[in-house]
Each structure stands twice: as structure tokens, then as C-alpha cells.
Amino acid sequence: MPEQGFVIVGAGLAGAKAAEALRTQGFAGRVTLIGDEADRPYERPPLSKDFLAGKAERDSVFVHEEGWYAEHDVDLRLGATATAIDRDNHVVRLEGGETVGYDKLLLATGSSPRHLPIPGGDAEGVHYLRRLGDSAKLKETLTAGTRLAVIGAGWIGLEVAAAAREAGAEVTVLEVAELPLLAVLGREVATVFADLHRARGVDLRLGVHVEAITTDGGKATGVRLDDGTVVEADAVLVAVGAAPNVELAQAAGLAVDNGVVVDSSLRTTDPDIFAAGDVASALHPLLGKHVRVEHWANALNQPAVAAAAMAGQDATYDELPYFYTDQYDLGMEYHGHVDPGAYDRVVFRGDVEAREFIAFWLRDGHVLAGMNVNVWDVGDQLKALIRAEGPIDADRLADPNAPLEP
């Protein structure tokens, strides 16, 4: 009987962790990891956090040491682009015509920054942050006195704004919504981040619409708003969200709906193809719906479940969504999931003005999500509250002297 071969398309954190999980779980067959970047797999959070801010060296971002892949008999194909999946013949086609056969296939293709279809959107000096090279190039521009315009006040935009201010750059953030992170956090908590950045000298302009990036000789010189206002800038970061890289899956006829649709075992509509990380829209057993989360924790934790399922084991991914951020002296962790407008109350525990608190999003007395800001080692308690079956007394949640438990 021929040796089993598992192929992973996408050599980011999710792909690397899937290869690691296959070996850790005892899979002895062929493992091929295909990535279109020249660098071996690395983690992306440092690109807008410590690496960008100069607090971490380049080598610290990589998932494994350089020799790990050879030592664990993982065929790492860098600079290789997968162009098609032939499901009938169980083959992945690569750019240039090479084919790689698979028994099981994992798609860990991640997501890509959304580009702005406006004049000047691809001018020199306009940055989109996704890859290590993007971060290194942006880092070079963040010096004292540099004028940086950030389009988009989501996590990436705000983290870069914080790194830029700490480097001494002048920062203007432009956001179409009334508050930064409004769709994610709601008005009650989004104001915390608006106040934080304004207190650190960021020119935060909300409810504005970008019309064009102004240029001179092909280089970005600023951002023009639809009211005619021009924000002068030496560099522009576009951070208006990301789109899942579903092209391979879609062309292969797999179900796609805001990501590659998978069940709770991360299996697609083809029983031999799986998906994990940013690209996966996974059925969550607790939430009872498909959820796609573009955050580090999914890329870190989903691959072990996918690897087990690929090897024929019963496996379910039921970790609660999790993400974190570091901005200036604010550190935050968030557990759970809340759709925009799906909560009816926010309860605070602690000192919001001092930015040392826990926030709880509730609906009908049930905790949907919890966020700890500069309060640590409470993750397990927050997850227990979210998983609790009955309603939680809101007054007890708000009381810093009450036990943080269901």
C-alpha cells in the first residue's frame, strides 16, 4: 500500500502548526507544506506589534527554527504558488505546472488586506500590512517627525498608530464609522480606544470618507477626504479589513460563504479537504453557527483539530474565539463572540477611566463575551462565564469583590 500523503497549502502559522500537529500526533506519512512567500512560516501579530515597534528582532517571529522542517521530514516548498485543486485526481497544481498528490488536503491560505479602489491607492508610500516584508518596509518610515496617515481604525490600524506614535511620528487616523472598532466592541467600549489614542496625540478623525490618496511624481503625499480636506502625509497605511483567500476552494467547487465553509471538525464539503485559520468559516458547537475569526488564536489552535480529523480521529474545534491587542500601555484580551448589535447590555468591573477593567457583553443575562484590559490571569474565569448555561447576575459581575465565576 502506498505511503499516505498529506498536503497543506498555506505556510503561515496555521500551516506550520498543522505540520507540527501531524508529526506530534504520530502521522508518519508524507507531509508537504506549500507557501508562496520566500520566508519560512512566521507569526503575524508581531508585524503590527513588537516587531514593528522595534521591541522584537526579526528572527523572533518565525514559528520554528530553520532546521525544524527537515528534522521532522516536512517537505517545505517556499515561493510555490498553488493554482488549482483537482479533486477527482487528488492533486494540487502549482504555478509552473508541477503537481503534488494528496490523500488529505488542508487549506490554510489565510486572508489578504482589502485594497481601496481609489485614485492613488497603489502609489509609492502607500502601505498594506500583511507580510513580513510589509512590516519591515513600514517600520523604516516610522521615525520622529514622519507624518503617517492611517485609513481605518480597526485593530491593525490602531496598533500601527500606537507603534508610530511611540516612534515619534505624527499620526492621523481616518475612520468612516463614528468610533474606532465600533462594529467589534460596540459604542460602550469603543470609546475607550478613541480616548486612548487621542490622549497619546493621535489626530483621530471619525465619520470621514476618503476620496483619494494624493500623489506627486507617483509618491503619496496625503489623503483627500470627500469634503475637500487634505491630510498631508509622508506615508499612508490602508487598514480597511481583510478578505479570506478562497479562490482555490471556490474554483474547486467547495462551499464558500465568508470563507471556506467547514464543520466542527474543520472538514469542507469534500471529505478529504479541510481548512483552518483565517480562511475557515467553522461551525462552532457552542455558538451554533459558522464563525470566521481573523485572529492568531484560530491559526494557533485549529490545526491540531484539523490534523487529528485528517488522520481519521474524532475531533471537534470548540475553543471560544480569542484575540488580544497591545497599544501603548494598554494590554487587552477578549474571549467570546458578539455580532454587531446582538447584545443588550455591557457591564463593567473595575476602573474604566484608569483602563484597568473587565467588560462583559450580555444578552438576556447570558455572558456572550468578556474583555480584560490591564487585568490579567482571568481568561479561564471569563470562558467559564460564557459557557455557563444559566443567566448571570449583572450586579455580581460588576462587583470587584465578588467571585468571578458562574
PDB file of N, CA, C and O in Angstrom, residues 18-48:
ATOM      1  N   ALA A  18      -0.132  22.938  11.673  1.00  0.00           N
ATOM      2  CA  ALA A  18      -0.737  21.699  11.192  1.00  0.00           C
ATOM      3  C   ALA A  18       0.338  20.648  10.930  1.00  0.00           C
ATOM      4  O   ALA A  18       0.176  19.477  11.299  1.00  0.00           O
ATOM      5  N   ALA A  19       1.431  21.050  10.307  1.00  0.00           N
ATOM      6  CA  ALA A  19       2.536  20.125  10.072  1.00  0.00           C
ATOM      7  C   ALA A  19       3.094  19.608  11.398  1.00  0.00           C
ATOM      8  O   ALA A  19       3.366  18.415  11.556  1.00  0.00           O
ATOM      9  N   GLU A  20       3.244  20.510  12.349  1.00  0.00           N
ATOM     10  CA  GLU A  20       3.739  20.122  13.675  1.00  0.00           C
ATOM     11  C   GLU A  20       2.779  19.147  14.341  1.00  0.00           C
ATOM     12  O   GLU A  20       3.199  18.127  14.925  1.00  0.00           O
ATOM     13  N   ALA A  21       1.478  19.433  14.263  1.00  0.00           N
ATOM     14  CA  ALA A  21       0.487  18.563  14.904  1.00  0.00           C
ATOM     15  C   ALA A  21       0.475  17.174  14.274  1.00  0.00           C
ATOM     16  O   ALA A  21       0.339  16.165  14.981  1.00  0.00           O
ATOM     17  N   LEU A  22       0.601  17.103  12.970  1.00  0.00           N
ATOM     18  CA  LEU A  22       0.627  15.791  12.311  1.00  0.00           C
ATOM     19  C   LEU A  22       1.771  14.941  12.842  1.00  0.00           C
ATOM     20  O   LEU A  22       1.590  13.751  13.137  1.00  0.00           O
ATOM     21  N   ARG A  23       2.921  15.542  12.971  1.00  0.00           N
ATOM     22  CA  ARG A  23       4.072  14.780  13.486  1.00  0.00           C
ATOM     23  C   ARG A  23       3.909  14.476  14.982  1.00  0.00           C
ATOM     24  O   ARG A  23       4.182  13.348  15.428  1.00  0.00           O
ATOM     25  N   THR A  24       3.447  15.441  15.746  1.00  0.00           N
ATOM     26  CA  THR A  24       3.270  15.229  17.189  1.00  0.00           C
ATOM     27  C   THR A  24       2.243  14.130  17.458  1.00  0.00           C
ATOM     28  O   THR A  24       2.396  13.335  18.386  1.00  0.00           O
ATOM     29  N   GLN A  25       1.212  14.073  16.628  1.00  0.00           N
ATOM     30  CA  GLN A  25       0.151  13.079  16.803  1.00  0.00           C
ATOM     31  C   GLN A  25       0.508  11.727  16.204  1.00  0.00           C
ATOM     32  O   GLN A  25      -0.291  10.790  16.273  1.00  0.00           O
ATOM     33  N   GLY A  26       1.688  11.619  15.614  1.00  0.00           N
ATOM     34  CA  GLY A  26       2.176  10.320  15.166  1.00  0.00           C
ATOM     35  C   GLY A  26       1.989   9.996  13.701  1.00  0.00           C
ATOM     36  O   GLY A  26       2.247   8.856  13.286  1.00  0.00           O
ATOM     37  N   PHE A  27       1.572  10.959  12.891  1.00  0.00           N
ATOM     38  CA  PHE A  27       1.436  10.675  11.465  1.00  0.00           C
ATOM     39  C   PHE A  27       2.822  10.516  10.854  1.00  0.00           C
ATOM     40  O   PHE A  27       3.661  11.409  10.934  1.00  0.00           O
ATOM     41  N   ALA A  28       3.068   9.368  10.232  1.00  0.00           N
ATOM     42  CA  ALA A  28       4.399   9.052   9.708  1.00  0.00           C
ATOM     43  C   ALA A  28       4.502   9.186   8.196  1.00  0.00           C
ATOM     44  O   ALA A  28       5.573   8.981   7.619  1.00  0.00           O
ATOM     45  N   GLY A  29       3.397   9.548   7.545  1.00  0.00           N
ATOM     46  CA  GLY A  29       3.403   9.651   6.090  1.00  0.00           C
ATOM     47  C   GLY A  29       4.036  10.940   5.593  1.00  0.00           C
ATOM     48  O   GLY A  29       4.634  11.709   6.342  1.00  0.00           O
ATOM     49  N   ARG A  30       3.867  11.168   4.309  1.00  0.00           N
ATOM     50  CA  ARG A  30       4.455  12.342   3.659  1.00  0.00           C
ATOM     51  C   ARG A  30       3.658  13.600   4.018  1.00  0.00           C
ATOM     52  O   ARG A  30       2.440  13.625   3.928  1.00  0.00           O
ATOM     53  N   VAL A  31       4.359  14.646   4.425  1.00  0.00           N
ATOM     54  CA  VAL A  31       3.756  15.940   4.723  1.00  0.00           C
ATOM     55  C   VAL A  31       4.419  16.991   3.838  1.00  0.00           C
ATOM     56  O   VAL A  31       5.640  17.183   3.902  1.00  0.00           O
ATOM     57  N   THR A  32       3.622  17.656   3.028  1.00  0.00           N
ATOM     58  CA  THR A  32       4.127  18.712   2.150  1.00  0.00           C
ATOM     59  C   THR A  32       3.453  20.018   2.528  1.00  0.00           C
ATOM     60  O   THR A  32       2.228  20.097   2.603  1.00  0.00           O
ATOM     61  N   LEU A  33       4.261  21.035   2.792  1.00  0.00           N
ATOM     62  CA  LEU A  33       3.773  22.353   3.199  1.00  0.00           C
ATOM     63  C   LEU A  33       4.141  23.354   2.108  1.00  0.00           C
ATOM     64  O   LEU A  33       5.327  23.593   1.851  1.00  0.00           O
ATOM     65  N   ILE A  34       3.129  23.928   1.483  1.00  0.00           N
ATOM     66  CA  ILE A  34       3.325  24.786   0.312  1.00  0.00           C
ATOM     67  C   ILE A  34       3.000  26.229   0.676  1.00  0.00           C
ATOM     68  O   ILE A  34       1.899  26.536   1.146  1.00  0.00           O
ATOM     69  N   GLY A  35       3.957  27.135   0.430  1.00  0.00           N
ATOM     70  CA  GLY A  35       3.725  28.550   0.713  1.00  0.00           C
ATOM     71  C   GLY A  35       4.277  29.432  -0.387  1.00  0.00           C
ATOM     72  O   GLY A  35       5.330  29.133  -0.960  1.00  0.00           O
ATOM     73  N   ASP A  36       3.592  30.526  -0.670  1.00  0.00           N
ATOM     74  CA  ASP A  36       4.034  31.383  -1.768  1.00  0.00           C
ATOM     75  C   ASP A  36       5.010  32.469  -1.345  1.00  0.00           C
ATOM     76  O   ASP A  36       5.472  33.258  -2.178  1.00  0.00           O
ATOM     77  N   GLU A  37       5.351  32.539  -0.058  1.00  0.00           N
ATOM     78  CA  GLU A  37       6.341  33.509   0.399  1.00  0.00           C
ATOM     79  C   GLU A  37       7.736  32.885   0.408  1.00  0.00           C
ATOM     80  O   GLU A  37       7.894  31.664   0.451  1.00  0.00           O
ATOM     81  N   ALA A  38       8.745  33.766   0.419  1.00  0.00           N
ATOM     82  CA  ALA A  38      10.122  33.279   0.455  1.00  0.00           C
ATOM     83  C   ALA A  38      10.555  32.914   1.872  1.00  0.00           C
ATOM     84  O   ALA A  38      11.458  32.086   2.054  1.00  0.00           O
ATOM     85  N   ASP A  39       9.909  33.524   2.870  1.00  0.00           N
ATOM     86  CA  ASP A  39      10.269  33.262   4.264  1.00  0.00           C
ATOM     87  C   ASP A  39       9.552  32.025   4.776  1.00  0.00           C
ATOM     88  O   ASP A  39       8.414  31.740   4.396  1.00  0.00           O
ATOM     89  N   ARG A  40      10.219  31.296   5.676  1.00  0.00           N
ATOM     90  CA  ARG A  40       9.567  30.157   6.309  1.00  0.00           C
ATOM     91  C   ARG A  40       8.432  30.673   7.197  1.00  0.00           C
ATOM     92  O   ARG A  40       8.369  31.867   7.502  1.00  0.00           O
ATOM     93  N   PRO A  41       7.529  29.787   7.626  1.00  0.00           N
ATOM     94  CA  PRO A  41       6.343  30.241   8.359  1.00  0.00           C
ATOM     95  C   PRO A  41       6.659  31.121   9.565  1.00  0.00           C
ATOM     96  O   PRO A  41       7.574  30.825  10.336  1.00  0.00           O
ATOM     97  N   TYR A  42       5.880  32.195   9.701  1.00  0.00           N
ATOM     98  CA  TYR A  42       6.059  33.120  10.821  1.00  0.00           C
ATOM     99  C   TYR A  42       4.701  33.548  11.355  1.00  0.00           C
ATOM    100  O   TYR A  42       3.662  33.322  10.737  1.00  0.00           O
ATOM    101  N   GLU A  43       4.732  34.146  12.543  1.00  0.00           N
ATOM    102  CA  GLU A  43       3.511  34.643  13.174  1.00  0.00           C
ATOM    103  C   GLU A  43       3.266  36.087  12.734  1.00  0.00           C
ATOM    104  O   GLU A  43       4.204  36.875  12.597  1.00  0.00           O
ATOM    105  N   ARG A  44       2.009  36.447  12.547  1.00  0.00           N
ATOM    106  CA  ARG A  44       1.697  37.770  12.029  1.00  0.00           C
ATOM    107  C   ARG A  44       1.450  38.843  13.096  1.00  0.00           C
ATOM    108  O   ARG A  44       1.670  40.030  12.805  1.00  0.00           O
ATOM    109  N   PRO A  45       0.987  38.534  14.320  1.00  0.00           N
ATOM    110  CA  PRO A  45       0.764  39.614  15.289  1.00  0.00           C
ATOM    111  C   PRO A  45       1.963  40.544  15.499  1.00  0.00           C
ATOM    112  O   PRO A  45       1.762  41.768  15.599  1.00  0.00           O
ATOM    113  N   PRO A  46       3.211  40.043  15.528  1.00  0.00           N
ATOM    114  CA  PRO A  46       4.330  40.976  15.725  1.00  0.00           C
ATOM    115  C   PRO A  46       4.475  42.008  14.608  1.00  0.00           C
ATOM    116  O   PRO A  46       5.127  43.038  14.804  1.00  0.00           O
ATOM    117  N   LEU A  47       3.889  41.740  13.448  1.00  0.00           N
ATOM    118  CA  LEU A  47       4.051  42.663  12.327  1.00  0.00           C
ATOM    119  C   LEU A  47       3.407  44.013  12.599  1.00  0.00           C
ATOM    120  O   LEU A  47       3.814  45.035  12.034  1.00  0.00           O
ATOM    121  N   SER A  48       2.378  44.031  13.445  1.00  0.00           N
ATOM    122  CA  SER A  48       1.760  45.301  13.830  1.00  0.00           C
ATOM    123  C   SER A  48       2.010  45.615  15.301  1.00  0.00           C
ATOM    124  O   SER A  48       1.514  46.631  15.806  1.00  0.00           O
TER     125      SER A  48
END
